[in-house]
XYZ file of C-alpha atoms in Angstrom:
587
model
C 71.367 236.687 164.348
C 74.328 239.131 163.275
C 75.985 241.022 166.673
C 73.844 244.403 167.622
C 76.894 245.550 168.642
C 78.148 245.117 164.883
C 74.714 246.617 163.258
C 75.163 249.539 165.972
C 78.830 250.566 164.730
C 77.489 250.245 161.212
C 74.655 252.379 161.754
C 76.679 255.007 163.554
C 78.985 255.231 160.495
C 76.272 255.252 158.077
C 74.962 258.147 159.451
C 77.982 259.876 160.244
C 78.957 260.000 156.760
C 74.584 261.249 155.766
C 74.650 264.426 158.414
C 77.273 266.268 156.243
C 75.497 265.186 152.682
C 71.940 265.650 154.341
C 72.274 268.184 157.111
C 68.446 269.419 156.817
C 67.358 265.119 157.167
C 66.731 262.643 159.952
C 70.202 260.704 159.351
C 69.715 258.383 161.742
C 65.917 256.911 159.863
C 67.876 257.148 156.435
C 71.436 255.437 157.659
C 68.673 252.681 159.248
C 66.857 252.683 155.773
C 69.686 251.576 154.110
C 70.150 248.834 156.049
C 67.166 247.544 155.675
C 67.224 247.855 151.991
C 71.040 246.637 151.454
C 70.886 243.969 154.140
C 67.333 241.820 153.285
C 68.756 239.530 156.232
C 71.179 241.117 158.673
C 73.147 237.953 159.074
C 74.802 238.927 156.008
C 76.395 242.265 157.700
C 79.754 241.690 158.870
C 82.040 242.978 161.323
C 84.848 244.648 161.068
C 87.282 242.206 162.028
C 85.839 240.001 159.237
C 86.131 242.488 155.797
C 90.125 241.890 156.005
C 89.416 237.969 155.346
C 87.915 238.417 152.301
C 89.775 237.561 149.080
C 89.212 240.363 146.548
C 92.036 238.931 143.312
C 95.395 237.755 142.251
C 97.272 236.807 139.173
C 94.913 234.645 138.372
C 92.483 237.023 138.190
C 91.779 238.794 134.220
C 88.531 240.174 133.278
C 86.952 240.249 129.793
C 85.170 243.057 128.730
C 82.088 242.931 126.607
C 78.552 244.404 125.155
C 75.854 241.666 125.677
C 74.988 241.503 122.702
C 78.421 241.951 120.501
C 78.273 237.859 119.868
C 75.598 236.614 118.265
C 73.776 233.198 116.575
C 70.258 233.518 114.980
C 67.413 232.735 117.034
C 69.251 232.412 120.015
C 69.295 235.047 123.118
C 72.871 237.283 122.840
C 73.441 236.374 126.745
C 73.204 232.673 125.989
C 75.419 233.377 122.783
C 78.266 235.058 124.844
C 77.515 232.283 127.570
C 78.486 229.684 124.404
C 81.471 231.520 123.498
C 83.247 231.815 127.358
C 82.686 228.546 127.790
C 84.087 226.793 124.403
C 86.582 229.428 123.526
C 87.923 230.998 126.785
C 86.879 228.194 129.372
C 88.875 228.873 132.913
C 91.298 231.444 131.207
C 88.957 234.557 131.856
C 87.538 234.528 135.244
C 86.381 237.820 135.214
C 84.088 238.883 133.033
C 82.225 242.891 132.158
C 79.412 242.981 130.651
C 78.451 246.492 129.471
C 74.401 248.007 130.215
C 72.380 244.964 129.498
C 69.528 246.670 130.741
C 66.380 248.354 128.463
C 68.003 251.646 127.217
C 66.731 254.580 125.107
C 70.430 255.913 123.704
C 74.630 255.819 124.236
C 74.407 251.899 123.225
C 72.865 251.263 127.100
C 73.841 253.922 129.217
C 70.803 255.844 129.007
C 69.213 253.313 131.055
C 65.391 253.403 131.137
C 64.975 250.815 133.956
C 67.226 249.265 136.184
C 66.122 246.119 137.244
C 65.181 244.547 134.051
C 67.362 242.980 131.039
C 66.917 244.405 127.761
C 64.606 241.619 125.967
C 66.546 241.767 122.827
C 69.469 240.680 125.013
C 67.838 238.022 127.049
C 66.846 238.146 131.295
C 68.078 237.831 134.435
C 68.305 233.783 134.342
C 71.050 234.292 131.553
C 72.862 236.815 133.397
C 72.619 234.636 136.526
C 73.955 231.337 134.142
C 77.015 233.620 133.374
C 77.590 235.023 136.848
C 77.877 231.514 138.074
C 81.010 230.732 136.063
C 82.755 233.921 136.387
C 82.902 236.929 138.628
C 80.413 239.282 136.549
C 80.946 243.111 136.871
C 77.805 245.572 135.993
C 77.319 249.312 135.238
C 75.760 251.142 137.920
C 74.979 254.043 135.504
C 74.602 256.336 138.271
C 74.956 260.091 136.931
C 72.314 259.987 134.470
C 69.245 258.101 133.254
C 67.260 257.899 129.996
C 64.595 260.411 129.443
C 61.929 257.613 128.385
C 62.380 256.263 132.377
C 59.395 255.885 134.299
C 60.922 258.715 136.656
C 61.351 260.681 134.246
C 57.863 260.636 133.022
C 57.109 261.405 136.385
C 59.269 264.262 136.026
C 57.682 266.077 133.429
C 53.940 265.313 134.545
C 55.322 266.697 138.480
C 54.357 263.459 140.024
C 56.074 261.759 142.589
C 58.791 260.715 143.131
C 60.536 261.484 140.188
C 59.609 265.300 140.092
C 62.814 265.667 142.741
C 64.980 263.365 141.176
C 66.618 265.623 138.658
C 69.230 268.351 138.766
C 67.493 271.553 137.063
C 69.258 275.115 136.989
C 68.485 278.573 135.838
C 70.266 278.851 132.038
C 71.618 282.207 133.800
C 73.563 280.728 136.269
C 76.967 280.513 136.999
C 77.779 277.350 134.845
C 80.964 278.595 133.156
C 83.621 276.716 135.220
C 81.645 273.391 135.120
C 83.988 270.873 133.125
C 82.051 269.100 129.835
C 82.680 265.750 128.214
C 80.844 266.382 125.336
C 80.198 269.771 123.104
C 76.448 269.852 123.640
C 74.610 271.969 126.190
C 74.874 271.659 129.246
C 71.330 272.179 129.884
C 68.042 270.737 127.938
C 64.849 272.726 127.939
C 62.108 270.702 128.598
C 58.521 271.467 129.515
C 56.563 270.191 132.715
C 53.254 270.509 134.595
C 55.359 272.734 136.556
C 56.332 274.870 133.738
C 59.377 275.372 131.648
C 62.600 273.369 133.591
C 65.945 273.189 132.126
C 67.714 269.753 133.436
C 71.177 269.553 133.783
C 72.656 266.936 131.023
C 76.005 266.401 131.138
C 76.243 263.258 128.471
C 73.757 263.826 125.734
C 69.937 265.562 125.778
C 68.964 261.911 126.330
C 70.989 261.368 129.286
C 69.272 263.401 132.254
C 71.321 263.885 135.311
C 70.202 262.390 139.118
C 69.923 264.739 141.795
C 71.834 263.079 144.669
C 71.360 265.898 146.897
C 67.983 264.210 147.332
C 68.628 261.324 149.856
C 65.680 259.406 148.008
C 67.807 259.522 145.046
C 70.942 257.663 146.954
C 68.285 255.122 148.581
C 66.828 253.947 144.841
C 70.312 253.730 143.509
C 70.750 251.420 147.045
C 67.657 249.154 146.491
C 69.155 248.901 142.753
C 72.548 247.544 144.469
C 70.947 244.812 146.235
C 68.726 243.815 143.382
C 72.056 243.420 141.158
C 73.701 241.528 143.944
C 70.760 239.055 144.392
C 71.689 238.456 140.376
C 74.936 237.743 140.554
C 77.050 240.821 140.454
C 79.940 241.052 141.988
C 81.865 243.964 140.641
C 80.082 247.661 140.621
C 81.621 249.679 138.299
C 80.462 253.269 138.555
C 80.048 255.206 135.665
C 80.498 258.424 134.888
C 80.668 259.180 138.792
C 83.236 261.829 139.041
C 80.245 264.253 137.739
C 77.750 262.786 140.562
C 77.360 265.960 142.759
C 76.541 269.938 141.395
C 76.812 272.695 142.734
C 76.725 276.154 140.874
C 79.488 278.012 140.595
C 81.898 275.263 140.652
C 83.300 272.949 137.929
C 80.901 270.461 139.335
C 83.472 267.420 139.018
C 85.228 265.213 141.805
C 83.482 267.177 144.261
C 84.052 266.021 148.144
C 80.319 264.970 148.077
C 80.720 262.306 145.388
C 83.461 261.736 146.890
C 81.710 260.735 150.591
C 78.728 258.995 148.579
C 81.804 256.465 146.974
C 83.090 256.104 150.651
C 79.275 255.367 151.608
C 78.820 252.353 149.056
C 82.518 251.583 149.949
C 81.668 250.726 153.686
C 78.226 248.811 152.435
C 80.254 246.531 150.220
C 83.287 245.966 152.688
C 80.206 244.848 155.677
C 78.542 242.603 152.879
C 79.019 238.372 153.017
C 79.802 238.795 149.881
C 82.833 239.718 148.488
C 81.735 242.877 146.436
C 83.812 245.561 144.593
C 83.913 249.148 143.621
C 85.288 250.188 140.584
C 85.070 253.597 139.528
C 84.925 254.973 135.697
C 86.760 258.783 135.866
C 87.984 259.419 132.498
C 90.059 262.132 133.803
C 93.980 263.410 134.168
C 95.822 260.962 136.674
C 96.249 262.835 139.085
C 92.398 263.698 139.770
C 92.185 259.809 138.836
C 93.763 258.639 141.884
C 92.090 260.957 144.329
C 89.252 257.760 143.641
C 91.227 255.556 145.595
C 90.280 257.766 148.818
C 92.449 256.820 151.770
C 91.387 253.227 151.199
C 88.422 253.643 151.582
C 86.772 254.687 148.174
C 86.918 252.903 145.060
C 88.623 249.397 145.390
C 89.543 249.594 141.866
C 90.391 252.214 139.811
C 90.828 252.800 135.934
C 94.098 253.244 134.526
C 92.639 255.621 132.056
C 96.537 257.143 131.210
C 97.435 253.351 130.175
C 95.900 252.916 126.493
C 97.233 256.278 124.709
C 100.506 256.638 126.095
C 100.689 252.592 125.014
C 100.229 254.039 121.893
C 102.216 256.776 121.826
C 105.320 254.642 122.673
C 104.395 251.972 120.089
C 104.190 254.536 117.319
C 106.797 256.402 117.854
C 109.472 253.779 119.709
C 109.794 255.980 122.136
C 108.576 255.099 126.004
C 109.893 258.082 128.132
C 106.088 259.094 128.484
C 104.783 255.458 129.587
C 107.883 255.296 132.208
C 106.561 258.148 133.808
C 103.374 257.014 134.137
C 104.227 253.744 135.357
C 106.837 255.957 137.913
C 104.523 258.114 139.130
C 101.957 255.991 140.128
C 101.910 254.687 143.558
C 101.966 251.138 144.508
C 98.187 250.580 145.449
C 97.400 249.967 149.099
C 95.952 246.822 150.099
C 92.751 246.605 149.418
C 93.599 248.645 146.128
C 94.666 248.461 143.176
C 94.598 249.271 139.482
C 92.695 248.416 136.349
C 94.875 247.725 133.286
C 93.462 248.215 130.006
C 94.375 249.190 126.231
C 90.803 249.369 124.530
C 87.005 249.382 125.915
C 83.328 250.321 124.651
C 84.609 253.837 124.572
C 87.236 255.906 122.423
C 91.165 255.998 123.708
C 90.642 259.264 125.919
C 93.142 262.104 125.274
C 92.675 263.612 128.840
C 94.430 261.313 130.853
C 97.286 262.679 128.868
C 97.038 266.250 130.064
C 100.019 267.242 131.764
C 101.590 264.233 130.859
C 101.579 264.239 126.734
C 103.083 267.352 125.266
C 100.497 268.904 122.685
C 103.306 268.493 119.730
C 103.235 264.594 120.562
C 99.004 264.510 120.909
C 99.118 265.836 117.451
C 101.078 263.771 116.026
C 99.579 260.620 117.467
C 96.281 262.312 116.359
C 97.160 262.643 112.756
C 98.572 259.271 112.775
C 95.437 257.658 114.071
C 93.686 259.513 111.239
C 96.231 258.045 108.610
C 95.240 254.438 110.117
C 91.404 254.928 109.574
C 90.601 256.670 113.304
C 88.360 259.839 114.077
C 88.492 261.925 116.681
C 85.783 263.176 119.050
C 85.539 266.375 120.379
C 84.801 268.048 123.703
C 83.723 271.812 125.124
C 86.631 273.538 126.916
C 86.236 276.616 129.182
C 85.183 279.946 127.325
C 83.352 276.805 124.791
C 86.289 276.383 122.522
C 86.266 272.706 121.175
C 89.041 270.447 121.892
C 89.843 266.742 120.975
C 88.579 264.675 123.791
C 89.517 260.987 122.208
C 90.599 258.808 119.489
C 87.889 256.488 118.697
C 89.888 253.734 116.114
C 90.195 249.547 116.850
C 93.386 249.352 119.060
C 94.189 246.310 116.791
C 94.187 249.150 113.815
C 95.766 251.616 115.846
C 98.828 249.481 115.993
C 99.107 249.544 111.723
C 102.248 251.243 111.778
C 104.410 253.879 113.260
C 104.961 257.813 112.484
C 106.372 256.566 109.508
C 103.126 254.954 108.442
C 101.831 251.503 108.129
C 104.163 248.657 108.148
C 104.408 244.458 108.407
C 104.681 244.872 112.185
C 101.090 245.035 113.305
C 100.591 241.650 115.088
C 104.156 241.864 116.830
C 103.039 245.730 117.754
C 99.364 244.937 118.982
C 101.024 241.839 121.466
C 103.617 244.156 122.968
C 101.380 246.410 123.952
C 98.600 243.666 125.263
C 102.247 241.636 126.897
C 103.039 245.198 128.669
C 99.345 245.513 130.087
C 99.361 241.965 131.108
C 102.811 242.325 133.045
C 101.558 245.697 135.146
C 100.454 246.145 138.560
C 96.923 245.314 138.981
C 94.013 243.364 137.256
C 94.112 243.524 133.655
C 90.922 243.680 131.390
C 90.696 242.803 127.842
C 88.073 244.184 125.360
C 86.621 241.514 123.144
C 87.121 242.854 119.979
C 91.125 243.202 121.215
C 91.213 239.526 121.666
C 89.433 238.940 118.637
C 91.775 241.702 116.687
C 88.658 243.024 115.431
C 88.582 246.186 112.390
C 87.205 249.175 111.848
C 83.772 249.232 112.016
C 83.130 252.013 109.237
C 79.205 250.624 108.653
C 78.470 250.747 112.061
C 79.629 254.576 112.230
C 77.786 255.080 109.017
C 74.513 253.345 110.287
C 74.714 255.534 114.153
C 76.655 258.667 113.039
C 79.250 258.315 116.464
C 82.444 257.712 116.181
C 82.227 255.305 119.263
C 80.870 252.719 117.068
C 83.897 252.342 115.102
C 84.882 249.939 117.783
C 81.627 248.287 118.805
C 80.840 245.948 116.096
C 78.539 243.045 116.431
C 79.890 239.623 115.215
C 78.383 236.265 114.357
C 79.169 233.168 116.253
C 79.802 231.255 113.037
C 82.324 233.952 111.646
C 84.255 233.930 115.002
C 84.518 230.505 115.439
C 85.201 229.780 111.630
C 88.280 232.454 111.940
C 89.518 230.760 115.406
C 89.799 227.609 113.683
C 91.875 228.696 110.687
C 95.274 228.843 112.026
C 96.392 231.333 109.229
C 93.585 233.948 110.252
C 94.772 236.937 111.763
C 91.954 236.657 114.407
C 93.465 233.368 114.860
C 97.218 233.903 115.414
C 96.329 237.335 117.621
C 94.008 234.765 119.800
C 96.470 232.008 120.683
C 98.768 233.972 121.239
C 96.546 236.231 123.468
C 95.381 233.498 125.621
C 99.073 231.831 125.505
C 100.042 234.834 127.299
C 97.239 235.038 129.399
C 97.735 231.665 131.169
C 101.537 231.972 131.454
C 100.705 235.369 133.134
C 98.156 233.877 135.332
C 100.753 231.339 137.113
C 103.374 234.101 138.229
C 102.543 234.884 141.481
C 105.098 237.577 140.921
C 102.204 239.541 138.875
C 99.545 239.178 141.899
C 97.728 242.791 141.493
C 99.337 244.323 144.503
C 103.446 242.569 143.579
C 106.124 245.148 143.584
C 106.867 246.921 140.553
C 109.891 248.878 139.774
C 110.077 250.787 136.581
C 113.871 249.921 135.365
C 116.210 252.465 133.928
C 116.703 251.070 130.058
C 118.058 252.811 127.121
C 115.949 254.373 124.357
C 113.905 251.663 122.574
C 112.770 249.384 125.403
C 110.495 249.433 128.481
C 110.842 247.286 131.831
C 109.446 247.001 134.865
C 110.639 244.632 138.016
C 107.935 242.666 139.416
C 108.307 240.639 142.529
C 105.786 238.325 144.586
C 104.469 238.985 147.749
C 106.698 236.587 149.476
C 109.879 237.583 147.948
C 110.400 234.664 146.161
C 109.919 235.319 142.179
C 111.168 238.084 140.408
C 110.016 239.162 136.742
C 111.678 241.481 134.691
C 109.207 242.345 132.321
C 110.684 244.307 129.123
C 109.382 244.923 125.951
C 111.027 246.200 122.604
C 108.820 249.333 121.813
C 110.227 250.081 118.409
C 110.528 248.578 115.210
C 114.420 248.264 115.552
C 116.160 245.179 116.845
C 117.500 245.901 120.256
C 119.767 244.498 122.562
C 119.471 244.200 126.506
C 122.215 244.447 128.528
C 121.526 242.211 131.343
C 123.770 243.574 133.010
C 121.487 246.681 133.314
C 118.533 244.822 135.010
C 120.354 243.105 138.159
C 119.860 239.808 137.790
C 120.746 238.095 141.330
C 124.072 235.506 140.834
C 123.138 232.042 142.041
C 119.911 231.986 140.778
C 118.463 230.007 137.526
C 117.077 232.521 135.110
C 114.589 231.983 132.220
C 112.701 233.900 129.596
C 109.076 232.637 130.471
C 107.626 233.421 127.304
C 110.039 231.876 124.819
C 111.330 228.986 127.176
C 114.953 230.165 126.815
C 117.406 229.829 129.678
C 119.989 232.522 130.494
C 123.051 231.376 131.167
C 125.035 234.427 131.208
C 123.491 236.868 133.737
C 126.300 239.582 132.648
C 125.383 238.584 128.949
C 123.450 240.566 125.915
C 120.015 239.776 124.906
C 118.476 240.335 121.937
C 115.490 241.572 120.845
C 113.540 241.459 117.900
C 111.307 244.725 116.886
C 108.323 244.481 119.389
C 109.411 241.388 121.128
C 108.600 240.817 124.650
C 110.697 239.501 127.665
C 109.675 237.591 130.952
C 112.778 237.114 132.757
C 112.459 235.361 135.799
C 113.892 232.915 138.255
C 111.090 230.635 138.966
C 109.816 228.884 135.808
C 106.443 228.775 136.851
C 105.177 227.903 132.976
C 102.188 226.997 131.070
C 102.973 222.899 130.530
């Protein structure tokens, strides 16, 4: 039997953090509800002194990200197919591994979620999610703003039956609502009408998409119970979406509001006192600097998104110039342990423009706007204040989106695409690859035709067959894009000097190229990771990057030794550079 003493502490912070969220509730009876409903056997609570033991990543660690059902093979369950494909394409070189809503879903290609503790049929069931969660570390959605409108609470809802008559967010349409901040150019509110009359429920994704009422502790004790279910399945990684809009209040802009911010730090101390090693990611599409208010004072969101990552990648790539992405990398802070940053370049969702708000001058947006046009992209829109529309993100194949520069498309896109997938790799934190990035997957024009949303330009669905058949043809682009992808991936994966939390030091390089200085946690590899941004051959001045006399230095990716530390290097347009002085290599 666990310590009382431990359970006692718990339960005194559990409700600490409740009296200020639910001053008029017993927060003693609900901090001891969630216990009971998190912890099934109170064995698996630990103490304090045990959470720092726990391994959370490091280099090793590189997460795929994936729809269920984007592989498929007739007459065979999508889960089983993308099963089949991690294990005889990937094998051990993706340990990590996201796959989007699996669950029954009404809209928003599963994140209007109609119920949360079943699989979507079509998809397959828990047993397949279970076979995959036993080979890799599997991270979920906890779609936790908003559910479907064809739920079972919502039904309840509308016929003012509980308990889902409470569980939604209604306001008067004459409210206050002007300073609220809007993804999406649709009302805020939807009309709807109930046995209680005529309600208007807050919606802040789609009509479809209704949103929770957390200021209802029953709401915050389902969402609980949902928690454990996922973590009797397998799940090890939460990533919660859409939660900087969790908490309303009228007359604010209803985003990142302290109480969203003290239900995150609530779920944070539940999964730092569970056996298992469990994680908090957080999904807030928003400028940086709001972005890293998520990591709390260490004790919020393990992990968050770096959301300013993928456009300023592009910007630099299309126009060779990288002052933008070396202040980004600059001015974010090294994560603090138990921290640290999600890398990506493409997911489910467009290439969001408002992580580049105060960072991207508007002349520079607009260009990189038109250009993604040029190479086949549209561009989604979003509701401003006073309901002006504004472009909210590029939705366009990040393999496409590397076609060319400002100039316009050139013979450069494979180099292009791998220096911006060899910069992600080389940054601090855990980097996360979207399938169809690996698989340098198009355009998907009859898939935007078919839904009408520009989101499904990159969410195609592929057959087994056709991916394997490409894999094997060396001269495929899919091909050469996926060796070289997973080449990269395992040479990355041995440098200890890119464990999530190493140093990194953005260097001081001329106009052209971007570097960073990465070194281990033990002070015994360095990496100098730089990378040709422009479609110009470049020379580096080793001289410029300090390389330490006495010491053997290599360039891990193409083998080559450096014998003259003082010497030039040169680089081909787009070429990338691991300089370091252990050779820790793929064999």
């Amino acid at each position: 039997m666990n310590d009382p003493a431990t359970i006692e502490h718990l339960h005194h912070r559990i409700s600490a953090q409740l009296k200020p969220l639910y001053p008029d509730h017993d927060a003693e009876k609900l901090a001891n509800d969630i216990i009971d409903t998190f912890w099934s056997n109170r064995d698996q609570i630990l103490a304090r002194n045990d959470i720092a033991a726990k391994h959370l990543w490091d280099e090793s660690d590189v997460a795929l990200i994936t729809y269920g059902g984007t592989v498929r093979s007739e007459g065979e369950a999508p889960l089983k197919t993308l099963h089949r494909f991690l294990r005889e394409h990937l094998g051990q070189t993706i340990g990590m591994v996201h796959i989007l809503p699996f669950f029954p879903y009404s809209s928003d290609d599963g994140f209007a979620v109609i119920d949360y503790l079943a699989v979507d049929e079509d998809l397959g069931d828990w047993s397949d999610v279970e076979a995959i969660a036993a080979d890799h570390r599997l991270m979920a959605d906890l779609v936790i703003n908003h559910g479907s409108s064809k739920s079972k609470w919502f039904q309840q809802f509308l016929s003012d039956q509980e308990p889902g008559k409470d569980y939604y967010v209604t306001a008067d349409p004459t409210a206050d609502l002007g300073r609220v901040v809007r993804p999406r150019s649709h009302p805020l509110l939807t009309h709807f009408r109930t046995a209680a009359g005529d309600r208007h429920v807050w919606s802040t994704f789609s009509a479809d998409q209704l949103d929770f009422d957390f200021a209802n502790p029953d709401v915050l004790l389902e969402f609980i119970k949902i928690i454990a279910s996922y973590i009797d399945h397998g799940v090890r990684i939460f990533r919660l979406d859409a939660v900087a809009f969790l908490w309303k209040k009228i007359g604010t802009s209803s985003i990142n509001l302290d109480e969203t911010h003290e239900i995150i730090r609530l779920l944070r101390v539940l999964m730092d006192h569970h056996a298992e090693t469990l994680v908090i990611i957080t999904e807030t599409n928003i400028p940086n600097h709001e972005n890293l208010t998520y990591f709390g004072n260490q004790n919020e969101a393990h992990i968050i998104y770096n959301f300013s990552l993928p456009p300023l990648l592009v910007h630099a790539l299309l126009t060779g110039n990288a002052l933008y992405l070396k202040r980004l990398t600059r001015s974010n802070p090294p994560a603090l342990t138990g921290c640290t940053y999600l890398n990506f370049t493409a997911s489910h969702d467009g290439i969001g423009l408002r992580p580049t708000e105060g960072v991207l001058p508007q002349g520079e947006v607009d260009q990189m706007l038109t250009a993604m046009q040029k190479f086949g992209g549209r561009i989604s829109m979003r509701r401003g204040p006073g309901g002006t529309e504004k472009p909210y993100e590029m939705n366009i194949s990040y393999f496409e989106a590397m076609q060319g520069t400002l100039d316009g498309p050139d013979d450069h896109q494979i180099d292009r695409f791998m220096a911006a997938m060899a910069i992600m790799l080389a940054l601090e934190g855990i980097p996360a690859i979207y399938i169809h990035s690996l698989l340098a997957t198009t355009n998907g024009y009859e898939e935007v035709n078919m839904t009408g949303h520009n989101r499904s330009i990159n969410r195609r669905q592929l057959e087994y067959s056709d991916i394997s058949a490409k894999l094997a043809d060396q001269n495929s682009m899919e091909s050469k894009v996926f060796t070289r992808f997973l080449w990269l991936i395992e040479c990355r994966k041995q440098q200890p000097a890119f464990h999530p939390n190493a140093v990194q030091f953005t260097l001081a390089l001329p106009e052209g190229l971007f570097g960073i200085w990465r070194q281990s946690l033990d002070r015994k590899q360095s990496i100098f990771a730089v990378t040709n941004v422009s479609k110009e051959a470049k020379t580096l001045a080793l001289a410029d990057i300090n390389l330490i006399a006495g010491d053997p230095w290599w360039d891990l990716i193409s083998g080559q030794s450096i014998e003259d530390i003082e010497g030039d290097f040169p680089l081909e347009p787009y070429q990338t550079v691991w300089i370091s002085n252990v050779n820790a290599n793929v064999a």
